[in-house]
Amino acid sequence: MRAVTVSRFGGPEAVEITELPVPPVGTGQVRIKVAAAALNPVDAAMRSGVFGGEGERIGLGWDVAGTVHAVGDGADWSVGDRVIGLATGHRTPLGTHADYAVLDADAVAPAPAGLDDAHAASLPLNTLSAAQSLDMLDLREGQTLLVTGAAGGVGTHAVELARLRGLDVTALASADDEEFLASRGADHFLARTRTPEPAAFDGVLDAAGLGRAALAAVRDGGTYIGLWPGREPETERGIRVDALDVRADGARLAELSRHAGTGALLARVARTYPLDEAGRAHARLADGGLRGRIVLVP
């Protein structure tokens, strides 16, 4: 079978298509025949060596949508079930950008009703990141939240989920995204060319990675959550500062999948590429300017 891997770190030119055996399925696991797998910025980070692993062959891909192909002992799934799932962390030699992927059974959820595989594949990493970040913020109904990078994959889902929690949400993004974000549940909008009001928000989800500029918008004693552990700013004014380390969670993903099936969470696909053109897909991701995920289709 084919798998997208890197054996040296670098840009899109480092991406390889490797022939590997179909992976065995172990106890408590399922093997998924991949129908679609989203390409995320974290894949570019792995390709370029941010997570280490020099000298190893590293498999790329965290998100997956497809059908259950084989079931290990103790896994409560059936062959043919249509599923989505999240594989996290450093993988040698196989990720989800492959013809087949093996995941722990508790990292898998039913695919959302009414969505095709490409759109379903865009959901796991971004929706779980948004939901778990909001959990870390621990804001109560009516409290104020600023989401930076609000038109991106994680940011948009954070706006949508914050609306469901009854938070007062301000979205910070490009001026062109104001109408879109209002349609997804933002109560207020702030163009990214403007500086947020100092100490104005109970919490900030800094999906854009603005760091200290976003921290300045948090009230004394509030909460700042970033998306890249180790890159968060130092605390000040009694603000709780933390960063998300996203976890696979099939039960939570099932809930988010249901929201996507009703339209409460919007799955966005910018473009699809055949698996064999993964290098071109990485190059397009590097160009930026996308609204929605690039998805690889075996």
XYZ file of C-alpha atoms in Angstrom:
298
model
C 0.000 0.000 0.000
C 0.997 3.653 -0.400
C 1.821 6.010 2.456
C 2.970 9.633 2.560
C 6.215 9.841 4.507
C 9.362 11.894 4.998
C 12.835 10.480 5.594
C 14.525 13.894 5.667
C 13.204 17.215 6.884
C 12.472 20.105 4.554
C 9.829 21.754 2.424
C 7.240 20.113 0.183
C 10.048 18.531 -1.810
C 10.746 16.261 1.188
C 7.371 14.503 0.826
C 7.632 10.929 -0.462
C 5.160 8.251 -1.525
C 6.370 5.029 0.064
C 5.241 1.432 -0.475
C 4.624 -0.272 2.872
C 2.826 -3.436 4.011
C -0.796 -3.076 5.012
C -0.561 -2.476 8.782
C -1.771 -5.233 11.125
C -4.611 -4.502 13.503
C -3.990 -5.107 17.197
C -6.124 -5.561 20.280
C -8.442 -2.605 20.797
C -7.709 -1.214 17.336
C -9.402 -0.855 13.962
C -7.897 -0.708 10.504
C -9.540 1.895 8.294
C -9.590 1.860 4.516
C -8.881 5.534 3.967
C -11.323 7.415 1.755
C -9.995 10.908 2.560
C -7.444 12.478 4.894
C -7.064 16.193 5.593
C -3.738 18.006 5.340
C -3.145 20.293 8.329
C -0.429 22.767 9.329
C 0.767 20.197 11.869
C 1.687 17.916 8.951
C 3.873 20.658 7.518
C 5.438 21.058 10.959
C 6.200 17.338 11.140
C 7.622 17.403 7.609
C 9.948 20.263 8.504
C 11.219 18.643 11.716
C 9.424 20.652 14.405
C 8.630 17.450 16.332
C 11.979 15.768 15.785
C 12.633 12.259 14.537
C 15.655 12.936 12.354
C 16.911 9.791 10.649
C 13.548 8.016 10.932
C 10.865 7.516 8.323
C 7.877 9.477 9.581
C 4.324 8.951 8.382
C 2.223 12.068 7.893
C -1.475 12.583 8.514
C -3.658 13.018 11.616
C -7.231 13.206 10.228
C -8.995 10.339 8.499
C -12.382 9.409 7.062
C -13.146 5.999 5.624
C -14.620 2.600 6.382
C -13.594 0.002 8.940
C -11.595 -2.690 7.127
C -10.598 -4.928 10.046
C -11.415 -5.047 13.769
C -9.087 -6.106 16.569
C -10.145 -7.982 19.681
C -12.078 -5.788 22.079
C -12.880 -3.104 19.515
C -16.596 -2.316 19.324
C -16.814 -1.638 15.600
C -17.919 -3.639 12.554
C -16.304 -4.055 9.166
C -17.916 -1.567 6.787
C -18.750 1.064 9.409
C -18.213 4.561 8.025
C -15.993 6.443 10.461
C -13.773 9.429 11.148
C -10.836 9.488 13.516
C -7.762 11.270 14.816
C -4.251 9.864 15.098
C -2.050 12.124 17.219
C 1.658 12.353 17.742
C 4.854 11.294 16.049
C 4.310 8.193 13.917
C 6.911 5.860 12.473
C 6.370 4.844 9.766
C 2.641 5.367 9.173
C 0.126 8.211 9.536
C -3.346 8.601 8.027
C -2.086 9.841 4.646
C -2.111 6.306 3.313
C -4.334 3.688 1.741
C -4.952 2.151 5.172
C -4.531 3.472 8.712
C -4.718 1.769 12.108
C -6.209 3.720 15.027
C -7.193 2.852 18.563
C -10.888 2.062 18.591
C -11.571 4.801 21.141
C -10.103 7.415 18.757
C -12.794 6.687 16.153
C -16.343 8.017 15.767
C -19.225 7.555 13.317
C -18.894 9.784 10.259
C -21.351 12.691 10.158
C -24.608 12.035 8.370
C -24.977 13.818 5.060
C -21.308 14.719 4.548
C -19.051 13.199 1.916
C -15.720 11.680 2.943
C -13.622 14.708 2.000
C -15.658 17.052 4.191
C -15.855 14.507 6.996
C -12.057 14.197 6.952
C -11.668 17.913 7.630
C -13.303 17.624 11.058
C -11.426 15.542 13.655
C -8.306 17.593 14.441
C -9.924 21.004 14.060
C -13.141 20.277 15.958
C -11.415 18.445 18.800
C -8.850 21.244 19.082
C -11.618 23.826 19.302
C -13.665 21.856 21.820
C -10.728 20.979 24.066
C -9.444 24.574 23.975
C -12.845 25.827 25.113
C -12.795 23.244 27.904
C -9.438 24.642 29.042
C -10.781 28.201 28.975
C -13.630 27.062 31.260
C -15.801 30.127 30.636
C -19.371 30.395 31.858
C -22.423 31.333 29.820
C -22.405 35.059 29.098
C -18.670 35.532 29.612
C -16.596 37.176 26.888
C -14.283 35.323 24.512
C -11.917 36.619 21.843
C -10.949 34.131 19.123
C -7.969 35.180 17.013
C -7.563 33.571 13.604
C -11.307 33.065 13.760
C -11.757 32.241 10.068
C -9.255 29.364 10.186
C -9.995 25.707 10.766
C -9.800 25.693 14.558
C -10.965 29.294 14.947
C -14.224 28.879 13.059
C -15.168 25.771 15.012
C -14.295 27.586 18.243
C -16.719 30.374 17.297
C -19.432 27.829 16.482
C -18.957 25.839 19.688
C -18.683 28.966 21.830
C -22.050 30.054 20.471
C -23.529 26.718 21.546
C -22.133 27.357 25.048
C -23.749 30.774 25.255
C -20.521 32.771 25.308
C -20.251 36.347 24.048
C -17.842 35.835 21.136
C -15.648 38.362 19.350
C -13.982 37.056 16.192
C -10.688 38.552 15.017
C -9.900 37.887 11.361
C -9.502 39.496 7.945
C -12.104 42.155 7.144
C -13.321 39.943 4.290
C -14.439 37.312 6.803
C -16.824 39.465 8.849
C -20.043 38.310 7.201
C -18.972 34.673 7.238
C -18.109 34.708 10.934
C -21.352 36.437 11.838
C -23.144 33.578 10.069
C -21.189 31.070 12.197
C -22.147 32.689 15.489
C -19.777 35.567 16.238
C -21.483 38.298 18.258
C -18.815 40.883 17.423
C -16.084 41.233 14.822
C -12.645 42.807 14.937
C -10.517 43.229 11.803
C -7.018 41.888 12.328
C -5.584 45.271 11.379
C -7.020 46.653 14.637
C -5.643 46.139 18.135
C -8.068 44.479 20.549
C -9.117 46.585 23.499
C -6.755 45.945 26.440
C -7.969 43.702 29.263
C -11.423 43.446 27.701
C -12.065 39.683 27.577
C -12.571 36.931 30.124
C -10.687 34.562 27.842
C -8.724 34.480 24.605
C -8.285 31.510 22.288
C -5.240 32.551 20.287
C -5.659 30.411 17.178
C -3.597 32.910 15.158
C -0.608 32.682 17.484
C -0.446 36.409 18.217
C 1.133 35.775 21.604
C 1.598 38.874 23.766
C -0.707 40.975 21.599
C -3.526 38.529 22.329
C -2.553 38.212 25.993
C -2.952 41.978 26.378
C -6.647 41.584 25.537
C -7.273 39.289 28.533
C -8.644 40.852 31.706
C -6.696 40.562 34.940
C -7.160 37.027 36.246
C -8.565 35.765 32.932
C -7.385 32.912 30.733
C -5.240 32.673 27.596
C -5.080 29.432 25.580
C -2.732 28.936 22.630
C -2.516 26.072 20.150
C 1.249 25.452 20.075
C 2.725 24.211 23.377
C 5.935 26.017 24.178
C 5.045 29.127 22.187
C 2.620 30.700 24.645
C 3.615 34.044 26.227
C 4.665 34.381 29.859
C 1.839 35.144 32.246
C 1.118 38.577 33.668
C -1.636 40.248 35.713
C -2.704 36.936 37.227
C -3.737 35.528 33.837
C -3.775 31.746 33.525
C -1.717 30.885 30.420
C -1.744 27.449 28.825
C -1.561 25.734 25.439
C -3.529 22.863 23.988
C -2.035 19.408 23.526
C -4.868 17.897 21.530
C -6.014 14.383 22.466
C -7.800 11.764 20.417
C -11.251 11.229 21.944
C -13.746 9.140 20.017
C -16.666 9.829 22.352
C -16.187 13.593 22.064
C -15.623 13.302 18.319
C -18.945 11.458 17.994
C -20.693 14.438 19.601
C -18.899 16.844 17.258
C -19.730 14.631 14.279
C -23.419 14.901 15.165
C -23.110 18.692 15.273
C -21.521 18.617 11.820
C -24.358 16.456 10.554
C -26.880 19.093 11.619
C -24.836 21.982 10.184
C -23.958 23.466 13.574
C -20.320 22.825 12.655
C -19.326 23.698 9.108
C -16.938 21.339 7.318
C -14.916 23.259 4.721
C -12.773 21.792 1.958
C -10.654 24.138 -0.120
C -9.322 21.557 -2.551
C -8.679 17.845 -2.938
C -5.551 16.167 -4.319
C -4.864 12.525 -5.165
C -2.690 10.836 -2.569
C 0.110 10.497 -5.118
C 0.204 14.315 -5.415
C 0.814 14.895 -1.696
C 3.907 16.980 -2.474
C 1.830 19.370 -4.583
C -0.734 19.544 -1.784
C 1.981 20.536 0.705
C 3.198 23.218 -1.690
C -0.317 24.626 -1.967
C -0.689 24.622 1.819
C 2.570 26.565 2.084
C 1.183 29.244 -0.247
C -1.516 30.040 2.350
C -4.710 31.997 1.807
C -6.997 28.971 2.054
C -10.443 28.908 3.592
C -11.000 25.253 4.351
C -8.761 22.230 4.395
C -6.799 20.547 1.649
C -7.788 16.883 1.563
C -5.850 13.920 0.134
C -7.890 11.217 -1.578
C -6.298 7.765 -2.122
